[in-house]
Coordinates of C-alpha atoms and ligand atoms in Angstrom, one line a residue:
M21 CA -164.1 74.3 54.8
C22 CA -165.8 75.2 51.5
G23 CA -167.1 78.7 51.0
I24 CA -169.7 80.1 48.6
V25 CA -170.3 83.6 47.3
G26 CA -172.7 84.9 44.7
Y27 CA -173.6 88.3 43.2
I28 CA -176.3 89.8 41.0
G29 CA -175.8 93.5 40.0
R30 CA -174.0 96.2 38.1
K31 CA -170.9 96.6 40.2
N32 CA -167.5 94.9 39.4
T33 CA -168.7 91.3 39.7
K34 CA -165.3 89.7 39.5
E35 CA -163.9 91.9 42.3
I36 CA -167.0 91.3 44.5
L37 CA -166.6 87.5 44.1
L38 CA -162.9 87.5 44.8
E39 CA -163.2 89.8 47.8
G40 CA -166.0 87.6 49.1
L41 CA -163.8 84.5 48.7
K42 CA -161.0 86.3 50.5
E43 CA -163.2 86.8 53.5
L44 CA -163.9 83.1 53.6
E45 CA -160.2 82.2 53.1
Y46 CA -159.6 81.7 56.8
R47 CA -162.0 78.7 56.8
G48 CA -159.4 76.6 55.0
Y49 CA -159.5 75.6 51.3
D50 CA -157.3 74.1 48.7
S51 CA -158.6 75.5 45.4
A52 CA -161.0 78.2 44.2
G53 CA -163.0 79.3 41.2
I54 CA -165.6 81.7 39.8
A55 CA -168.2 81.7 37.0
V56 CA -169.7 84.9 35.6
L57 CA -172.7 85.0 33.3
Q58 CA -173.2 88.2 31.3
N59 CA -175.3 88.7 28.2
D60 CA -175.9 84.9 28.2
T61 CA -172.2 84.1 27.9
F62 CA -170.2 82.4 30.6
E63 CA -166.6 83.1 31.7
S64 CA -165.2 80.7 34.3
Y65 CA -161.8 80.5 36.0
K66 CA -160.4 78.0 38.5
A67 CA -157.0 77.6 40.3
V68 CA -155.5 75.2 42.8
G69 CA -153.9 76.6 46.0
K70 CA -154.3 80.1 47.4
L71 CA -156.6 82.8 46.0
V72 CA -153.6 84.7 44.6
N73 CA -153.5 82.0 41.9
L74 CA -157.1 82.7 41.0
E75 CA -156.5 86.5 41.1
E76 CA -153.5 86.0 38.7
K77 CA -155.6 83.9 36.3
T78 CA -158.4 86.5 36.2
K79 CA -156.3 89.6 36.0
D80 CA -157.3 90.3 32.4
F81 CA -160.9 89.4 33.0
I82 CA -162.9 92.6 33.3
T83 CA -166.6 92.7 34.5
Q84 CA -168.6 95.8 33.9
D85 CA -172.4 96.4 33.8
F86 CA -174.9 93.9 34.9
A87 CA -173.8 90.3 35.5
V88 CA -174.5 87.4 37.8
G89 CA -171.6 85.5 39.3
I90 CA -170.9 82.6 41.7
G91 CA -167.6 81.7 43.4
H92 CA -166.3 79.0 45.7
T93 CA -163.4 78.0 47.8
R94 CA -163.1 74.2 48.0
W95 CA -161.8 71.9 50.7
A96 CA -161.5 68.5 49.1
T97 CA -163.8 65.8 50.2
H98 CA -164.5 63.8 47.0
G99 CA -161.5 63.8 44.8
K100 CA -158.1 65.4 45.1
P101 CA -157.5 69.2 45.2
T102 CA -157.1 69.7 41.4
E103 CA -158.3 72.3 39.0
L104 CA -160.8 69.8 37.5
N105 CA -162.3 69.1 40.9
A106 CA -162.5 72.8 41.9
H107 CA -165.9 74.5 41.7
P108 CA -167.8 75.9 39.8
H109 CA -168.7 72.7 38.0
M110 CA -170.2 73.0 34.5
G111 CA -172.7 71.3 32.4
E112 CA -173.5 72.2 28.8
S113 CA -175.0 75.6 29.7
S114 CA -174.9 75.9 33.5
Y115 CA -172.5 76.2 36.4
V116 CA -172.9 75.1 40.0
V117 CA -171.2 75.7 43.3
H118 CA -171.9 73.5 46.4
N119 CA -171.0 73.1 50.0
G120 CA -171.8 69.9 51.8
I121 CA -171.9 66.3 50.6
I122 CA -174.3 64.7 48.2
E123 CA -174.5 61.2 49.8
N124 CA -176.3 59.5 46.9
Y125 CA -174.0 61.0 44.2
A126 CA -172.5 57.7 43.2
T127 CA -175.9 56.2 42.3
L128 CA -176.9 59.4 40.5
K129 CA -173.6 59.6 38.6
K130 CA -173.9 56.0 37.5
E131 CA -177.4 56.7 36.1
L132 CA -176.3 59.8 34.3
M133 CA -173.2 58.1 32.9
A134 CA -175.4 55.3 31.6
E135 CA -177.3 58.0 29.7
G136 CA -174.1 59.1 28.0
I137 CA -173.3 62.1 30.2
H138 CA -169.6 62.7 30.5
F139 CA -168.1 63.7 33.9
L140 CA -165.0 65.9 34.2
S141 CA -164.4 65.7 37.9
Q142 CA -164.3 63.2 40.8
T143 CA -166.6 65.3 42.9
D144 CA -170.1 64.7 44.2
T145 CA -171.0 68.2 43.2
E146 CA -170.8 67.6 39.5
V147 CA -173.9 65.4 39.5
I148 CA -176.0 68.4 40.5
V149 CA -175.4 70.3 37.3
H150 CA -175.9 67.3 35.0
L151 CA -179.0 66.2 36.8
F152 CA -180.4 69.7 36.5
E153 CA -179.7 69.9 32.7
K154 CA -181.3 66.5 32.3
N155 CA -184.4 67.6 34.2
L156 CA -184.5 70.9 32.2
R157 CA -185.0 68.9 29.0
S158 CA -188.4 67.7 30.2
A159 CA -189.5 70.4 32.7
K160 CA -192.0 73.2 32.1
N161 CA -189.4 75.8 33.2
T162 CA -186.1 76.2 34.9
L163 CA -187.5 76.5 38.4
E164 CA -189.3 73.1 38.0
A165 CA -186.1 71.5 36.7
F166 CA -184.2 73.0 39.7
S167 CA -186.7 71.9 42.3
Q168 CA -186.8 68.4 40.8
T169 CA -183.0 68.2 41.0
I170 CA -183.0 69.3 44.7
S171 CA -185.6 66.6 45.5
Q172 CA -183.4 63.9 44.1
L173 CA -180.4 64.9 46.3
H174 CA -179.7 63.2 49.6
G175 CA -177.2 64.7 52.1
A176 CA -176.3 68.2 53.1
Y177 CA -176.0 71.1 50.7
A178 CA -175.9 74.8 50.1
I179 CA -176.1 75.3 46.3
L180 CA -176.0 78.2 43.8
L181 CA -176.7 77.5 40.2
V182 CA -176.6 79.8 37.1
T183 CA -177.8 78.8 33.7
K184 CA -177.9 80.3 30.2
G185 CA -181.4 81.6 29.2
E186 CA -181.8 83.0 32.8
D187 CA -179.0 85.4 32.8
E188 CA -180.3 87.6 35.5
T189 CA -180.9 84.9 38.0
I190 CA -179.2 82.7 40.6
F191 CA -181.0 79.5 41.7
F192 CA -180.3 78.5 45.3
A193 CA -181.0 75.7 47.7
K194 CA -180.1 75.1 51.4
H195 CA -180.2 72.0 53.4
G196 CA -177.9 71.4 56.3
S197 CA -175.2 73.8 55.1
P198 CA -175.4 77.5 55.9
M199 CA -176.4 80.1 53.3
L200 CA -177.7 83.6 53.3
V201 CA -178.6 86.4 50.9
G202 CA -178.2 90.2 51.4
I203 CA -179.2 93.3 49.5
D204 CA -177.4 96.6 49.3
A205 CA -178.7 100.2 48.8
Q206 CA -178.8 99.7 45.0
N207 CA -180.9 96.5 45.4
D208 CA -177.9 94.3 44.2
K209 CA -178.0 90.8 45.7
Y210 CA -175.2 89.0 47.5
F211 CA -175.1 85.4 48.5
A212 CA -172.6 83.8 50.9
S213 CA -172.2 80.7 53.1
S214 CA -171.4 83.0 56.1
D215 CA -172.0 86.7 56.8
T216 CA -168.4 88.0 56.7
P217 CA -168.3 88.5 52.9
L218 CA -171.5 90.6 53.1
I219 CA -170.2 92.9 55.8
G220 CA -169.6 96.3 54.2
H221 CA -171.9 95.6 51.3
C222 CA -175.3 94.7 52.7
S223 CA -177.2 96.3 55.5
D224 CA -179.9 93.5 55.6
V225 CA -179.6 89.8 55.2
N226 CA -182.0 86.8 55.0
Y227 CA -180.6 83.5 56.5
F228 CA -182.1 80.6 54.6
D229 CA -183.7 77.8 56.6
D230 CA -183.1 74.1 55.9
G231 CA -185.2 73.1 52.9
D232 CA -185.4 76.5 51.4
Y233 CA -184.9 76.8 47.7
G234 CA -185.8 79.2 44.9
Y235 CA -184.3 81.9 42.7
I236 CA -183.3 85.5 43.0
S237 CA -182.9 87.8 40.1
A238 CA -182.4 91.6 39.7
D239 CA -186.0 92.3 40.7
E240 CA -187.3 89.2 42.4
I241 CA -186.7 87.1 45.5
V242 CA -188.6 83.9 45.3
I243 CA -188.2 81.4 48.2
F244 CA -190.0 78.1 48.8
D245 CA -189.9 76.2 52.0
K246 CA -189.2 72.4 52.3
M247 CA -192.9 71.7 51.7
G248 CA -192.8 73.7 48.4
Q249 CA -194.8 76.6 49.9
K250 CA -193.8 80.1 48.8
K251 CA -192.5 82.2 51.8
N252 CA -191.5 85.7 52.3
P253 CA -187.8 86.6 53.0
H254 CA -187.1 87.6 56.6
F255 CA -184.4 90.3 56.5
T256 CA -182.5 91.2 59.6
K257 CA -179.8 93.8 60.1
L258 CA -176.2 92.8 59.5
T259 CA -173.4 94.0 61.8
Q260 CA -170.9 96.2 60.0
N261 CA -167.9 95.6 62.3
K262 CA -164.9 94.5 60.2
L263 CA -162.2 95.8 62.5
S264 CA -161.2 92.4 63.7
A265 CA -160.4 91.3 60.2
Q266 CA -156.9 93.0 60.5
K267 CA -153.8 91.6 62.1
N268 CA -153.0 94.8 63.9
G269 CA -149.3 94.4 63.6
F270 CA -149.1 90.8 64.7
R271 CA -147.4 88.2 62.5
F272 CA -150.4 85.9 62.4
F273 CA -154.1 86.0 63.3
M274 CA -153.5 83.3 65.8
E275 CA -150.9 85.4 67.6
K276 CA -153.3 88.4 67.6
E277 CA -156.0 86.2 68.9
I278 CA -153.8 84.9 71.7
Y279 CA -153.0 88.5 72.7
E280 CA -156.7 89.5 72.5
Q281 CA -157.8 87.0 75.1
S282 CA -157.7 89.4 78.0
D283 CA -160.0 91.8 76.2
V284 CA -162.4 89.2 74.9
I285 CA -162.7 87.6 78.4
I286 CA -163.6 91.1 79.7
D287 CA -166.4 91.1 77.1
T288 CA -167.4 87.6 78.1
L289 CA -167.8 88.7 81.7
L290 CA -169.4 92.0 80.8
G291 CA -172.8 92.5 82.6
R292 CA -172.7 88.8 83.8
L293 CA -171.0 89.2 87.2
S294 CA -172.5 90.7 90.2
D295 CA -170.8 90.3 93.6
K296 CA -173.1 87.5 94.7
E297 CA -174.2 85.8 91.5
I298 CA -173.8 85.2 87.9
V299 CA -176.3 86.9 85.7
F300 CA -177.2 85.4 82.4
D301 CA -180.0 87.6 81.1
E302 CA -180.3 85.4 78.0
L303 CA -181.3 82.4 80.2
D304 CA -184.7 81.7 81.7
A305 CA -184.2 80.0 85.0
S306 CA -186.9 77.6 84.0
L307 CA -184.4 76.1 81.6
F308 CA -183.0 74.1 84.5
E309 CA -186.4 73.1 86.0
G310 CA -186.8 69.3 86.1
I311 CA -183.2 68.9 85.0
N312 CA -181.1 66.2 86.8
E313 CA -178.3 65.8 84.3
I314 CA -176.3 67.7 81.7
K315 CA -175.1 66.2 78.5
L316 CA -172.5 68.1 76.5
C317 CA -171.7 67.5 72.8
A318 CA -169.0 69.1 70.7
C319 CA -166.0 68.5 68.4
G320 CA -162.3 69.4 68.6
T321 CA -161.3 72.3 70.8
S322 CA -164.9 72.8 71.8
Y323 CA -165.0 69.3 73.0
H324 CA -162.0 70.0 75.2
S325 CA -163.8 73.0 76.7
A326 CA -166.8 70.8 77.3
L327 CA -164.6 68.3 79.1
T328 CA -163.5 71.1 81.5
A329 CA -167.2 71.7 82.1
T330 CA -167.7 68.2 83.4
Y331 CA -165.2 68.9 86.2
L332 CA -166.7 72.3 87.0
F333 CA -170.4 71.3 86.9
E334 CA -169.9 68.2 89.1
R335 CA -167.6 69.9 91.5
Y336 CA -169.5 73.1 92.0
A337 CA -173.1 72.7 90.7
K338 CA -173.3 69.1 91.9
I339 CA -175.1 68.0 88.8
K340 CA -174.3 64.8 86.9
T341 CA -172.5 65.8 83.7
S342 CA -171.2 63.9 80.8
V343 CA -169.6 64.9 77.5
E344 CA -169.3 63.2 74.1
V345 CA -167.7 63.8 70.8
A346 CA -170.5 64.7 68.5
S347 CA -169.5 62.4 65.6
E348 CA -169.7 59.4 68.0
F349 CA -172.9 60.5 69.7
R350 CA -174.7 60.7 66.3
Y351 CA -174.6 57.1 65.4
R352 CA -174.7 55.2 68.6
S353 CA -178.4 55.3 69.3
P354 CA -177.9 57.2 72.6
I355 CA -180.5 57.1 75.3
M356 CA -181.9 60.6 75.8
S357 CA -184.1 61.3 78.7
R358 CA -186.1 64.5 79.2
D359 CA -184.5 65.3 82.6
T360 CA -181.3 66.0 80.7
L361 CA -180.3 69.4 79.5
F362 CA -178.5 69.0 76.2
V363 CA -175.7 71.5 75.6
V364 CA -173.8 71.9 72.4
I365 CA -170.6 74.0 72.2
S366 CA -169.3 75.4 69.0
Q367 CA -167.2 78.4 68.1
S368 CA -168.8 78.6 64.6
G369 CA -172.2 77.2 65.4
E370 CA -172.1 75.4 62.0
T371 CA -170.1 72.2 62.7
A372 CA -172.1 69.6 61.0
D373 CA -171.7 66.8 63.5
T374 CA -172.5 69.0 66.5
L375 CA -175.5 70.6 64.7
E376 CA -176.9 67.1 64.0
T377 CA -176.7 66.1 67.7
L378 CA -178.6 69.3 68.5
K379 CA -181.3 68.3 66.0
M380 CA -181.4 64.8 67.6
A381 CA -181.8 66.2 71.1
K382 CA -184.6 68.5 69.9
A383 CA -186.4 65.7 68.1
A384 CA -186.2 63.7 71.4
G385 CA -187.9 66.5 73.2
L386 CA -184.9 67.6 75.4
K387 CA -184.3 71.1 76.5
T388 CA -181.3 72.5 74.6
L389 CA -178.7 75.1 75.1
V390 CA -175.9 76.3 72.8
I391 CA -172.6 77.9 73.9
C392 CA -171.5 79.6 70.7
N393 CA -169.4 82.5 69.3
V394 CA -171.4 83.3 66.2
D395 CA -174.8 85.0 66.6
N396 CA -177.4 83.9 64.0
S397 CA -175.4 80.7 63.3
S398 CA -177.4 77.6 62.6
M399 CA -177.0 76.2 66.2
V400 CA -178.0 79.6 67.7
R401 CA -181.1 79.7 65.6
L402 CA -182.0 76.1 66.5
A403 CA -181.4 75.8 70.2
D404 CA -183.9 76.7 72.9
A405 CA -181.4 78.9 74.6
C406 CA -178.0 80.4 73.8
I407 CA -175.1 81.9 75.6
L408 CA -172.7 83.8 73.3
T409 CA -169.1 83.6 74.2
R410 CA -168.3 87.0 72.7
A411 CA -164.8 86.1 71.5
G412 CA -165.2 88.2 68.4
V413 CA -164.2 86.9 64.9
E414 CA -161.6 84.2 65.2
K415 CA -159.7 83.8 62.0
G416 CA -156.8 81.5 62.9
V417 CA -157.9 77.9 62.1
A418 CA -156.3 76.9 65.4
S419 CA -158.8 78.0 68.0
T420 CA -157.5 80.0 70.9
K421 CA -159.6 82.9 72.2
A422 CA -162.8 80.9 71.4
F423 CA -161.6 78.2 73.8
A424 CA -160.7 80.7 76.5
T425 CA -164.2 82.2 76.4
Q426 CA -165.9 78.9 76.3
V427 CA -164.2 77.7 79.5
M428 CA -165.0 81.1 81.0
V429 CA -168.7 80.6 80.2
F430 CA -168.7 77.1 81.6
W431 CA -167.1 78.3 84.9
M432 CA -169.8 81.0 85.1
L433 CA -172.5 78.6 84.2
S434 CA -171.4 76.2 86.9
M435 CA -171.8 79.0 89.5
Y436 CA -175.2 80.0 87.9
V437 CA -176.4 76.4 88.4
A438 CA -174.8 76.1 91.8
K439 CA -176.9 79.1 92.9
L440 CA -180.1 77.7 91.4
K441 CA -179.5 74.3 93.0
N442 CA -178.2 75.6 96.3
S443 CA -175.2 73.5 96.0
L444 CA -172.6 76.1 97.0
D445 CA -173.0 78.6 99.8
A446 CA -173.1 82.4 99.0
L447 CA -169.6 82.9 100.3
E448 CA -168.1 80.4 98.0
I449 CA -170.0 81.7 95.0
A450 CA -168.8 85.2 95.9
K451 CA -165.2 83.9 96.2
Q452 CA -165.4 82.2 92.8
I453 CA -166.8 85.4 91.2
A454 CA -163.9 87.4 92.7
L455 CA -161.5 84.9 91.1
M456 CA -163.3 85.3 87.7
R457 CA -162.5 89.0 87.8
Q458 CA -158.8 88.1 87.8
V459 CA -158.9 86.0 84.6
P460 CA -158.3 89.0 82.2
G461 CA -155.1 89.6 84.1
S462 CA -154.0 86.0 84.1
V463 CA -154.3 85.6 80.3
K464 CA -152.4 88.8 79.5
V465 CA -149.3 87.8 77.5
S466 CA -146.2 89.0 79.2
D467 CA -143.1 89.9 77.1
A468 CA -141.1 87.7 79.5
M469 CA -143.2 84.6 78.9
H470 CA -143.4 85.1 75.1
E471 CA -139.6 85.7 74.8
R472 CA -138.8 82.6 77.0
I473 CA -141.1 80.4 74.9
K474 CA -139.7 81.8 71.7
R475 CA -136.2 80.8 72.8
L476 CA -137.3 77.5 74.2
S477 CA -139.2 76.4 71.1
K478 CA -136.0 75.7 69.2
R479 CA -135.4 72.6 71.3
Y480 CA -138.7 71.1 70.4
L481 CA -138.6 70.7 66.6
H482 CA -137.7 67.1 66.4
G483 CA -138.1 64.0 68.6
H484 CA -140.5 61.1 68.2
G485 CA -143.5 62.8 69.8
F486 CA -144.9 64.9 72.5
F487 CA -147.0 64.0 75.6
F488 CA -149.0 66.8 77.2
I489 CA -150.0 65.7 80.6
G490 CA -152.3 67.0 83.3
R491 CA -154.7 65.9 86.0
D492 CA -158.3 66.9 86.7
I493 CA -159.3 70.0 84.6
F494 CA -155.7 70.2 83.5
Y495 CA -156.2 67.0 81.5
P496 CA -158.6 68.7 79.0
L497 CA -156.1 71.5 78.9
A498 CA -153.4 69.0 78.1
L499 CA -155.6 67.6 75.3
E500 CA -156.0 71.1 74.0
G501 CA -152.3 71.8 74.2
A502 CA -151.6 68.7 72.1
L503 CA -154.3 69.5 69.6
K504 CA -152.8 73.0 69.1
L505 CA -149.4 71.6 68.5
K506 CA -150.6 68.9 66.1
E507 CA -152.7 71.4 64.1
I508 CA -150.0 73.9 63.3
S509 CA -146.6 72.1 63.7
Y510 CA -147.7 68.7 62.2
L511 CA -145.7 67.0 65.0
H512 CA -147.2 64.1 66.7
A513 CA -148.6 65.0 70.1
E514 CA -150.9 63.4 72.6
G515 CA -152.8 64.7 75.5
Y516 CA -152.9 62.2 78.5
P517 CA -154.0 62.2 82.0
S518 CA -150.8 62.3 84.1
G519 CA -151.8 59.3 86.2
E520 CA -152.4 57.1 83.2
M521 CA -148.9 57.3 81.7
K522 CA -147.7 54.4 83.8
H523 CA -150.4 52.2 82.3
G524 CA -148.7 52.1 78.9
P525 CA -147.3 55.2 77.3
I526 CA -144.4 55.3 79.7
A527 CA -142.9 52.6 77.6
L528 CA -142.1 55.3 75.0
A529 CA -140.1 57.3 77.5
D530 CA -136.6 58.2 76.3
P531 CA -134.7 61.5 75.7
E532 CA -136.5 62.0 72.4
L533 CA -139.9 61.9 74.0
F534 CA -141.0 65.4 75.0
T535 CA -143.3 65.7 77.9
I536 CA -145.1 69.0 78.6
A537 CA -146.3 68.6 82.1
L538 CA -148.9 70.9 83.7
L539 CA -148.2 71.2 87.4
P540 CA -150.7 73.5 89.1
Q541 CA -149.8 74.5 92.6
H542 CA -153.4 74.4 93.8
L543 CA -154.7 71.1 92.4
L544 CA -153.2 67.7 93.0
Y545 CA -149.7 69.1 92.8
D546 CA -147.9 66.3 94.6
K547 CA -149.7 63.6 92.7
A548 CA -149.0 65.2 89.3
K549 CA -145.4 65.8 90.4
S550 CA -144.9 62.1 91.1
N551 CA -146.2 61.2 87.7
V552 CA -143.6 63.5 86.2
E553 CA -140.9 62.0 88.3
E554 CA -141.7 58.6 86.9
L555 CA -141.1 59.9 83.4
S556 CA -138.0 61.8 84.5
A557 CA -136.5 58.6 86.0
R558 CA -136.9 57.0 82.5
D559 CA -135.0 59.8 80.8
A560 CA -137.9 61.5 79.0
T561 CA -137.2 65.2 78.2
I562 CA -139.5 67.2 80.4
C563 CA -140.8 70.8 80.3
T564 CA -143.0 71.8 83.2
I565 CA -145.4 74.7 83.2
S566 CA -145.9 75.7 86.8
A567 CA -145.6 78.4 89.4
L568 CA -143.2 76.2 91.2
E569 CA -139.8 75.2 89.8
F570 CA -139.1 71.5 89.8
D571 CA -135.6 70.2 89.8
K572 CA -136.3 67.1 87.7
A573 CA -137.4 69.1 84.7
D574 CA -135.2 69.9 81.7
D575 CA -137.1 73.0 80.9
F576 CA -139.4 75.2 82.8
I577 CA -142.0 77.7 81.8
P578 CA -142.9 79.7 84.9
I579 CA -146.4 81.1 85.5
N580 CA -147.4 83.6 88.2
S581 CA -148.4 82.4 91.6
Y582 CA -152.2 82.6 92.2
E583 CA -154.6 81.7 94.9
D584 CA -156.6 79.3 92.8
Y585 CA -156.1 76.6 90.2
M586 CA -158.5 78.2 87.7
L587 CA -156.2 81.2 87.4
E588 CA -153.3 78.8 86.9
F589 CA -155.4 77.1 84.2
F590 CA -155.8 80.2 82.2
E591 CA -152.2 81.3 82.3
M592 CA -151.0 77.8 81.4
M593 CA -153.4 77.9 78.5
V594 CA -151.6 80.9 77.1
A595 CA -148.2 79.3 77.6
L596 CA -149.4 76.2 75.6
Q597 CA -150.8 78.3 72.8
L598 CA -147.6 80.3 72.5
L599 CA -145.5 77.2 72.5
S600 CA -147.4 75.7 69.6
L601 CA -147.2 79.0 67.8
E602 CA -143.5 79.4 68.1
I603 CA -142.7 75.8 67.2
S604 CA -144.8 76.2 64.1
V605 CA -143.1 79.5 63.2
R606 CA -139.7 77.9 63.5
L607 CA -140.8 75.0 61.3
G608 CA -141.9 77.5 58.6
N609 CA -145.6 76.4 58.6
D610 CA -148.6 78.4 57.7
V611 CA -149.8 79.2 61.2
D612 CA -153.2 80.6 60.3
M613 CA -154.1 78.2 57.6
P614 CA -152.5 74.8 58.4
R615 CA -152.6 72.1 55.8
N616 CA -155.7 69.9 55.5
L617 CA -157.7 71.9 58.1
A618 CA -160.8 74.0 57.8
K619 CA -162.1 76.6 60.2
S620 CA -165.6 75.5 60.0
V621 CA -166.3 71.8 59.4
T622 CA -169.6 71.8 57.7
V623 CA -169.4 68.2 56.5
E624 CA -169.6 65.2 58.6
Ligands
LIG6 C1 -159.6 74.0 66.8 O1 -158.3 74.5 66.9 C2 -160.0 73.2 65.7 N1 -159.6 73.9 64.5 C3 -161.2 72.4 65.6 O2 -160.9 71.3 66.5 C4 -162.5 73.0 66.1 O3 -162.5 73.3 67.4 C5 -163.7 72.0 65.7 O4 -163.7 71.8 64.4 C6 -165.0 72.4 66.2 O5 -165.4 73.7 65.7 P1 -166.6 74.5 66.3 O6 -166.1 75.0 67.7 O7 -166.7 75.7 65.3 O8 -167.8 73.6 66.4

């Protein structure tokens, strides 16, 4: 999704902007641009496609001495990914970059055009710069023009604006899209839409709150809150760990992240398992007081992990649990009662739809909990309580290790609540904890499995579609397997409950229909096997993933034999991730940055 960087200082402005954009590259984008203001003169460059194109265009552009600059990676929402639609957008004497969506842009654009203002792009963003310049003609000063502009915008935004006549200053506004500013030892200022571009430059950062706006110059940081009251910045320390930014010899970040799962799950478990109970120091047991129900809300992969939680919470914690896709929940006037704990799950903590449901729950007075991978993200800052998944930076757009750690947290949380509610006896809880300790082993990628999947993948590059099928908690895993394949192979895939196939989809069965069947030995094995037999009888091509070989399958990905279905779950998860990866590699796709996708979806 779109990314923003900004810089005020004496270092090489162009390089700082381009480096910053590189750090945001993994989020997904289709064009990029920068604008630098020096000695009251602008230089601006834009390019469609990857950042190398922008680097090539700017290779003769040298920035020395003091300058202010803004940069942007764009993920198209309004208008195609063209150079004209790329940010920064210019007026007569100003440039703007923006993340989010200006919902009333069409009305504003119409009004501005009626006044003779000419638009170059199809974007919603361009209205900001023209509106600002219009306001500037009558305002007392630049800040007044900027704040008037912000007050006329509806929707979500993070905005940076630079203008001639204020060549030491960047104007900013944040509402619903993330933005922070950092300072370095020389008091240079860095803006970004997430903290990664600032790591290595800034020791301290200030995360803007919704409604914040103001300006920052070489010597001043001026912030107003949504009521227009001046406020002090609140700087906090920024982590300096950039290690995970490298691929460490793997072909792709996604591959590295699949292989990292064993280590990150160890981190997820660290300090949280005792022999008899789950310890979440970050939770106050009172969070569950008066709670009779859990409602989970999330998008994409995080939704799939939330769906696994419904099985675990009801089975073990004996608490009524439901899950919803955040974008649906938002607009269906849901009934929210105060005996419900509202839980949002998000790798990034910035997904617009999920964030909005959290705001809705808070407004309705519900207790809220976020399961998140990014500390200090918007959701972490907003929720009453937070459990961090500790997966480390995930760069592949297709989520892998984040999902693994989310499911791990849910399994732990189900035991935590089971203990609180006395719904499982101590022996059973101890048994489950002993199983949890085996998960790092079950997600270790073996050469044998990876090699087998590499070879097998060549048979699955065509056909008219894939069905990933599973029962119980293996149904959300099937959904996740299908999503992974869709995201990086661009092949059609559906996740389906095995038992539902006969109610319609079985009509599609023929040798060109590929079925990836999850057959856990320890959960409904015979029932799931019968469902696969029904497909096999209709000549569908079948690949089973199981500890037990099945003579009706065309292909077989063996997993180890375990004592419990949860361990089978985690090893099957790895097999599905590798299968998508290897199919995508054979198809020659961009595994880490698949077309049309963004890592963090900060627009609704
Ligand atoms: C996962 O592979 C996807 N790229 C996507 O579905 C993602 O899980 C979704 O956008 C939600 O993101 P979040 O976890 O950061 O909220």
